[in-house]
Coordinates of C-alpha atoms (C1' of nucleotides) in Angstrom, one line a residue:
Chain N
M391 CA -0.1 0.2 -0.1
Q392 CA 0.9 3.6 -1.2
T393 CA 2.0 6.2 1.7
D394 CA -1.1 8.1 0.1
E395 CA -4.0 5.4 0.8
I396 CA -3.0 4.2 4.1
I397 CA -3.2 8.0 5.4
R398 CA -6.5 8.4 3.4
L399 CA -7.6 5.0 5.1
M400 CA -7.1 6.0 8.7
S401 CA -8.3 9.9 7.8
E402 CA -11.7 7.6 6.7
A403 CA -11.9 5.9 10.0
G404 CA -12.1 9.4 11.9
L405 CA -8.2 8.9 13.0
R406 CA -6.5 12.1 13.4
I407 CA -3.6 12.5 10.8
T408 CA -0.6 12.9 13.5
D409 CA 3.2 14.3 12.2
Q410 CA 4.0 10.5 13.7
R411 CA 0.7 8.8 12.1
K412 CA 2.9 10.2 8.4
T413 CA 5.7 8.7 9.4
L414 CA 4.6 5.9 10.4
A415 CA 2.5 5.2 6.7
K416 CA 5.2 6.3 4.7
L417 CA 7.6 4.1 7.1
F418 CA 5.3 1.1 5.5
A419 CA 4.4 2.0 2.7
D420 CA 8.7 2.2 1.8
S421 CA 9.3 -1.3 4.4
P422 CA 9.7 -3.9 1.8
G423 CA 9.4 -6.3 4.8
Y424 CA 8.1 -6.9 8.6
L425 CA 8.9 -4.8 10.9
S426 CA 9.1 -5.4 15.2
P427 CA 7.2 -2.8 17.1
K428 CA 11.3 -2.2 17.7
D429 CA 11.9 -1.5 14.6
V430 CA 9.6 0.8 14.3
Y431 CA 10.5 2.8 17.4
D432 CA 13.7 3.1 16.0
H433 CA 13.3 4.5 12.7
M434 CA 10.5 7.0 14.6
G435 CA 13.2 7.8 17.2
R436 CA 15.5 9.2 14.7
Y437 CA 12.8 11.9 14.0
Y438 CA 11.1 12.4 17.1
T439 CA 13.0 13.2 20.2
G440 CA 10.8 12.9 23.3
L441 CA 9.2 9.5 21.2
S442 CA 8.1 7.0 23.9
F443 CA 7.1 3.2 23.0
D444 CA 3.1 3.1 24.3
T445 CA 2.9 5.5 21.7
V446 CA 4.1 3.0 18.8
Y447 CA 2.5 0.5 20.5
R448 CA -1.0 2.1 20.1
N449 CA -0.5 3.6 17.3
L450 CA 0.7 -0.1 16.0
R451 CA -2.4 -1.5 17.3
V452 CA -5.1 1.1 15.7
M453 CA -3.1 0.5 12.4
D454 CA -3.8 -3.3 12.8
E455 CA -7.1 -3.2 13.5
L456 CA -8.2 -0.7 10.9
G457 CA -6.3 -3.2 8.6
V458 CA -3.6 -1.2 7.2
L459 CA -1.0 -3.2 8.7
E460 CA -1.0 -7.2 9.1
Q461 CA 0.7 -8.8 12.3
V462 CA 2.5 -11.8 12.3
M463 CA 4.0 -13.8 15.0
F464 CA 7.5 -14.6 15.0
E465 CA 9.9 -16.8 17.3
E466 CA 11.7 -14.0 18.4
G467 CA 7.8 -12.1 18.7
V468 CA 5.0 -10.2 16.9
K469 CA 5.9 -8.0 13.7
F470 CA 3.9 -5.5 11.4
K471 CA 4.1 -4.9 7.7
A472 CA 1.5 -3.0 5.1
H473 CA -1.7 -4.5 4.3
C474 CA -0.9 -6.4 1.1
R475 CA -4.1 -4.9 -1.4
E476 CA -3.5 -7.4 -4.0
A477 CA -7.0 -8.9 -4.3
H478 CA -5.8 -12.4 -4.3
H479 CA -5.1 -14.6 -1.6
H480 CA -1.5 -15.1 -1.2
H481 CA 1.3 -17.0 1.0
H482 CA 4.8 -15.2 1.5
L483 CA 7.9 -16.2 1.3
I484 CA 9.9 -14.4 4.8
C485 CA 13.8 -13.7 4.4
L486 CA 15.5 -14.4 7.6
H487 CA 18.4 -11.4 7.4
C488 CA 15.9 -8.2 6.0
G489 CA 12.7 -9.3 6.4
K490 CA 11.6 -9.0 3.3
T491 CA 8.9 -11.0 1.7
Y492 CA 8.2 -12.3 -1.7
P493 CA 4.5 -13.1 -2.7
L494 CA 4.0 -16.7 -3.7
T495 CA 0.8 -17.0 -5.6
L496 CA -0.2 -21.3 -4.5
C497 CA -2.7 -21.5 -1.6
P498 CA -1.7 -25.3 -0.3
M499 CA -5.3 -25.2 1.0
D500 CA -7.0 -25.8 -2.7
M501 CA -4.9 -29.5 -2.5
T502 CA -5.0 -30.2 0.9
E503 CA -7.7 -32.6 2.3
I504 CA -9.5 -31.5 5.2
P505 CA -11.8 -34.4 7.1
E506 CA -15.5 -33.0 6.7
E507 CA -15.7 -33.0 10.3
F508 CA -13.1 -30.0 11.0
K509 CA -14.5 -26.2 10.4
V510 CA -12.0 -25.0 9.1
V511 CA -11.1 -20.9 10.6
K512 CA -7.9 -20.1 8.9
H513 CA -4.2 -21.2 8.0
K514 CA -0.7 -19.9 7.9
F515 CA 1.4 -20.8 5.3
E516 CA 4.9 -19.1 5.6
V517 CA 8.7 -20.2 4.0
F518 CA 11.8 -18.7 5.7
G519 CA 14.9 -18.8 4.7
Y520 CA 17.7 -16.0 2.9
C521 CA 17.1 -13.9 -0.2
K522 CA 19.4 -13.3 -2.4
D523 CA 20.8 -9.9 -0.8
C524 CA 21.5 -12.0 2.0
T525 CA 22.9 -15.4 1.5
G526 CA 25.6 -14.4 2.9
E527 CA 24.2 -14.0 5.7
A528 CA 22.2 -17.7 5.9
E529 CA 26.1 -19.2 6.1
A530 CA 27.3 -17.1 9.0
A531 CA 24.0 -17.4 10.6
A532 CA 24.7 -21.4 10.8
A533 CA 28.5 -20.8 11.3
G534 CA 26.8 -18.8 14.5
S535 CA 24.1 -21.1 15.5
D536 CA 25.0 -24.7 17.4
G537 CA 28.2 -24.0 17.4
Chain W
M1326 CA 5.5 -39.9 22.0
Q1327 CA 5.3 -42.2 24.5
T1328 CA 6.1 -41.6 28.2
D1329 CA 8.7 -44.3 28.1
E1330 CA 10.2 -43.5 25.4
I1331 CA 10.7 -39.6 27.0
I1332 CA 11.4 -40.6 29.9
R1333 CA 14.5 -42.5 28.5
L1334 CA 15.7 -40.3 26.1
M1335 CA 16.0 -37.6 29.4
S1336 CA 18.0 -39.9 31.5
E1337 CA 20.3 -41.1 28.4
A1338 CA 20.8 -37.7 28.0
G1339 CA 22.2 -37.4 31.6
L1340 CA 19.1 -35.5 33.3
R1341 CA 17.5 -36.7 36.8
I1342 CA 14.6 -38.2 36.6
T1343 CA 12.4 -36.9 39.1
D1344 CA 8.9 -37.2 39.7
Q1345 CA 7.8 -33.9 38.3
R1346 CA 9.7 -34.4 35.1
K1347 CA 7.9 -38.0 35.3
T1348 CA 4.5 -36.2 35.3
L1349 CA 5.7 -33.6 32.7
A1350 CA 6.4 -37.2 30.4
K1351 CA 3.3 -38.3 30.6
L1352 CA 1.2 -35.3 30.7
F1353 CA 2.4 -34.9 27.3
A1354 CA 2.8 -38.8 26.3
D1355 CA -1.2 -38.6 26.6
S1356 CA -1.8 -34.9 25.8
P1357 CA -3.3 -35.0 21.6
G1358 CA -2.7 -31.1 21.7
Y1359 CA -0.7 -27.8 22.3
L1360 CA 0.1 -27.1 26.0
S1361 CA 0.4 -23.7 27.4
P1362 CA 3.3 -23.4 29.6
K1363 CA 0.6 -22.2 32.2
D1364 CA -1.4 -25.3 31.1
V1365 CA 0.8 -27.2 32.4
Y1366 CA 1.7 -25.7 35.6
D1367 CA -1.7 -26.0 36.6
H1368 CA -1.9 -29.4 35.2
M1369 CA 1.1 -30.3 37.2
G1370 CA -0.3 -27.9 40.2
R1371 CA -2.9 -30.3 40.9
Y1372 CA 0.0 -33.1 42.6
Y1373 CA 2.7 -30.5 43.6
T1374 CA 1.8 -27.9 46.0
G1375 CA 4.5 -25.6 46.4
L1376 CA 5.0 -26.1 42.4
S1377 CA 6.1 -22.7 40.7
F1378 CA 6.4 -21.3 37.3
D1379 CA 10.5 -21.1 36.9
T1380 CA 10.7 -25.1 37.0
V1381 CA 8.0 -25.7 34.5
Y1382 CA 9.6 -22.9 32.0
R1383 CA 13.0 -24.8 33.1
N1384 CA 11.5 -28.2 32.7
L1385 CA 9.9 -27.5 29.2
R1386 CA 13.0 -25.8 28.2
V1387 CA 15.0 -28.2 28.9
M1388 CA 12.7 -30.9 27.2
D1389 CA 12.1 -28.8 24.0
E1390 CA 16.3 -28.6 24.0
L1391 CA 16.9 -31.9 23.6
G1392 CA 14.0 -32.7 21.0
V1393 CA 11.4 -34.6 22.9
L1394 CA 8.9 -31.5 22.9
E1395 CA 8.4 -29.3 19.9
Q1396 CA 7.4 -25.5 20.6
V1397 CA 5.3 -23.3 18.5
M1398 CA 5.1 -19.6 18.8
F1399 CA 0.6 -19.3 18.8
E1400 CA -0.8 -15.8 18.6
E1401 CA -1.7 -16.3 22.3
G1402 CA 1.8 -17.7 22.7
V1403 CA 4.5 -20.2 22.7
K1404 CA 2.5 -23.9 23.4
F1405 CA 4.2 -27.1 23.4
K1406 CA 3.7 -31.0 22.5
A1407 CA 5.3 -34.3 22.4
H1408 CA 7.6 -34.2 19.4
C1409 CA 6.1 -36.5 16.5
R1410 CA 8.3 -39.4 16.0
E1411 CA 6.9 -39.9 12.7
A1412 CA 9.8 -40.7 10.4
H1413 CA 8.0 -39.1 8.1
H1414 CA 7.4 -34.8 7.2
H1415 CA 4.0 -33.8 8.1
H1416 CA 2.3 -30.7 9.2
H1417 CA -1.1 -30.8 11.3
L1418 CA -4.9 -29.3 11.4
I1419 CA -4.7 -27.6 15.0
C1420 CA -8.0 -27.5 17.0
L1421 CA -8.7 -23.5 18.3
H1422 CA -10.8 -24.8 21.1
C1423 CA -9.1 -28.7 22.3
G1424 CA -6.0 -28.2 21.1
K1425 CA -6.0 -31.8 20.1
T1426 CA -3.8 -32.0 16.4
Y1427 CA -4.3 -33.7 13.4
P1428 CA -1.9 -35.2 11.0
L1429 CA -1.4 -33.3 7.0
T1430 CA 0.1 -36.2 5.3
L1431 CA 0.3 -33.0 2.7
C1432 CA 3.9 -30.9 2.6
P1433 CA 2.9 -27.6 0.3
M1434 CA 7.0 -27.5 0.3
D1435 CA 6.3 -30.8 -2.6
M1436 CA 4.4 -27.9 -5.0
T1437 CA 6.0 -24.5 -4.1
E1438 CA 8.0 -23.1 -7.1
I1439 CA 10.4 -21.4 -5.2
P1440 CA 12.8 -19.4 -6.6
E1441 CA 16.8 -20.5 -7.1
E1442 CA 18.4 -17.3 -5.2
F1443 CA 16.1 -18.0 -2.1
K1444 CA 18.0 -20.7 0.7
V1445 CA 15.0 -22.1 2.1
V1446 CA 15.7 -22.4 6.1
K1447 CA 12.2 -23.6 7.1
H1448 CA 8.8 -23.5 6.7
K1449 CA 5.3 -23.3 8.3
F1450 CA 2.0 -24.7 7.1
E1451 CA -1.0 -25.1 9.9
V1452 CA -4.6 -25.5 9.8
F1453 CA -7.0 -23.8 11.9
G1454 CA -10.0 -24.3 13.2
Y1455 CA -12.4 -26.7 15.1
C1456 CA -12.6 -30.0 15.5
K1457 CA -15.9 -32.7 15.5
D1458 CA -16.0 -32.4 19.2
C1459 CA -15.4 -28.5 19.5
T1460 CA -17.8 -27.5 15.9
G1461 CA -20.5 -26.2 19.0
E1462 CA -17.4 -24.0 20.6
A1463 CA -17.0 -22.5 16.4
E1464 CA -20.3 -20.8 16.8
A1465 CA -20.2 -19.4 19.8
A1466 CA -17.1 -17.9 19.2
A1467 CA -18.3 -16.3 16.3
A1468 CA -20.7 -14.5 18.8
G1469 CA -18.2 -13.7 21.3
S1470 CA -16.1 -12.1 18.4
D1471 CA -16.6 -8.8 16.9
G1472 CA -20.3 -8.1 17.9
Chain F
dA379 C1' 29.4 -37.1 48.7
dT380 C1' 28.1 -35.2 44.2
dA381 C1' 26.1 -32.3 41.0
dA382 C1' 21.4 -31.0 39.2
dA383 C1' 16.1 -30.3 39.7
dT384 C1' 13.1 -27.5 42.6
dG385 C1' 11.7 -22.9 45.4
dC386 C1' 11.5 -18.6 46.3
dA387 C1' 12.1 -14.1 45.3
dA388 C1' 13.2 -10.5 42.8
dA389 C1' 14.3 -8.7 37.4
dC390 C1' 13.9 -8.8 33.4
dG391 C1' 11.8 -7.8 28.7
dC392 C1' 7.4 -6.6 26.0
dT393 C1' 3.5 -4.8 26.2
dT394 C1' -0.6 -2.0 28.3
dT395 C1' -3.0 1.4 31.1
dG396 C1' -4.3 6.1 33.7
dC397 C1' -3.7 10.5 33.5
dA398 C1' -2.8 15.6 32.7
dG399 C1' -0.3 18.4 28.8
dT400 C1' -1.0 19.1 23.4
dA401 C1' -2.7 19.2 19.1
dA402 C1' -6.1 17.5 15.2
dC403 C1' -10.3 18.3 14.1
Chain Q
dG1188 C1' -13.8 24.5 21.4
dT1189 C1' -14.4 19.4 21.6
dT1190 C1' -11.7 15.2 21.4
dA1191 C1' -8.5 12.3 19.9
dC1192 C1' -3.3 11.8 20.6
dT1193 C1' 0.6 12.4 23.2
dG1194 C1' 4.5 11.4 26.8
dC1195 C1' 5.4 9.9 31.4
dA1196 C1' 5.4 6.9 35.0
dA1197 C1' 3.9 2.8 36.2
dA1198 C1' 1.3 -1.3 36.4
dG1199 C1' 1.2 -5.8 33.9
dC1200 C1' 2.4 -10.2 32.2
dG1201 C1' 4.8 -14.3 30.7
dT1202 C1' 9.8 -15.5 31.0
dT1203 C1' 14.2 -15.8 33.2
dT1204 C1' 18.0 -15.8 37.2
dG1205 C1' 20.6 -16.0 41.6
dC1206 C1' 20.7 -17.9 45.3
dA1207 C1' 19.6 -21.5 49.4
dT1208 C1' 17.9 -26.2 50.0
dT1209 C1' 16.4 -30.9 48.3
dT1210 C1' 16.8 -35.2 45.8
dA1211 C1' 18.5 -38.0 42.2
dT1212 C1' 22.4 -40.3 41.2

DNA sequence: ATAAATGCAAACGCTTTGCAGTAAC
DNA sequence: GTTACTGCAAAGCGTTTGCATTTAT
């Protein structure tokens, strides 16, 4: 989603467009991957000296509830990114180093047989690894872990 | 995994087999689904009066590191279950009410095209919903949310 | 006997909340 | 001018850690 669209949606929802929210909208519009609350706080902190974590959290929550952001649980905790506006339901490749995501058109639900008695509510399909730009980091991580 | 096997693996790893760990092994061997640390604490608390959360956490961590438990991040937080010993890699249907899991033989990775440049490390495929015994809860949840 | 496991209490990190001042509408 | 947003401080929750005691080996 574009900065303008995020802001428009927030404004239409009756939210006030503060400087912080403009910066937040731009941050997520420009960011190709998932951001943790701390990532967001660090980025925002460059522009707002008195910035506090609770405001970051409040805005992330508001934007998540409004649907302009989507929230995903990683092992390291919650992360956010701008909601995908593509009409087509899809999943993602997610880079463990830079957080960048790449769409996967295939949805496994189309070919998964679910027993009739089981009432499906939602599903999760995510592929984690290292993208082109970060394959160097893959070896570093392998060397570092479990040494 | 069976209680005996969990205990055997822990013993072979040089861990001491305390009463609590026996109970823990049996709990996970008998439990068909994921358990939160609190679930575990509540269950254990019935048998051990002075039980403390930190011991529960310590044992969950030890057992996870040993590989007799597997740990999954849910939106509500971390949960554990006995590691699946089946040779075949598989995924799960997970009941949102009782936490029970059912194996899915299909793995979407077999039919997902990944760009050559992307180095896959791991993947996640989980289907959430309500199982046969809990479909009644599905309506209750729907009525309760977003009202 | 020795070293690991436990319980307690306290600390920790992440997230939320109450309140008074500030800013968008 | 009204009401929402913000920063501050403090509380909340889930989880981890240090230390003395207990227990499996």
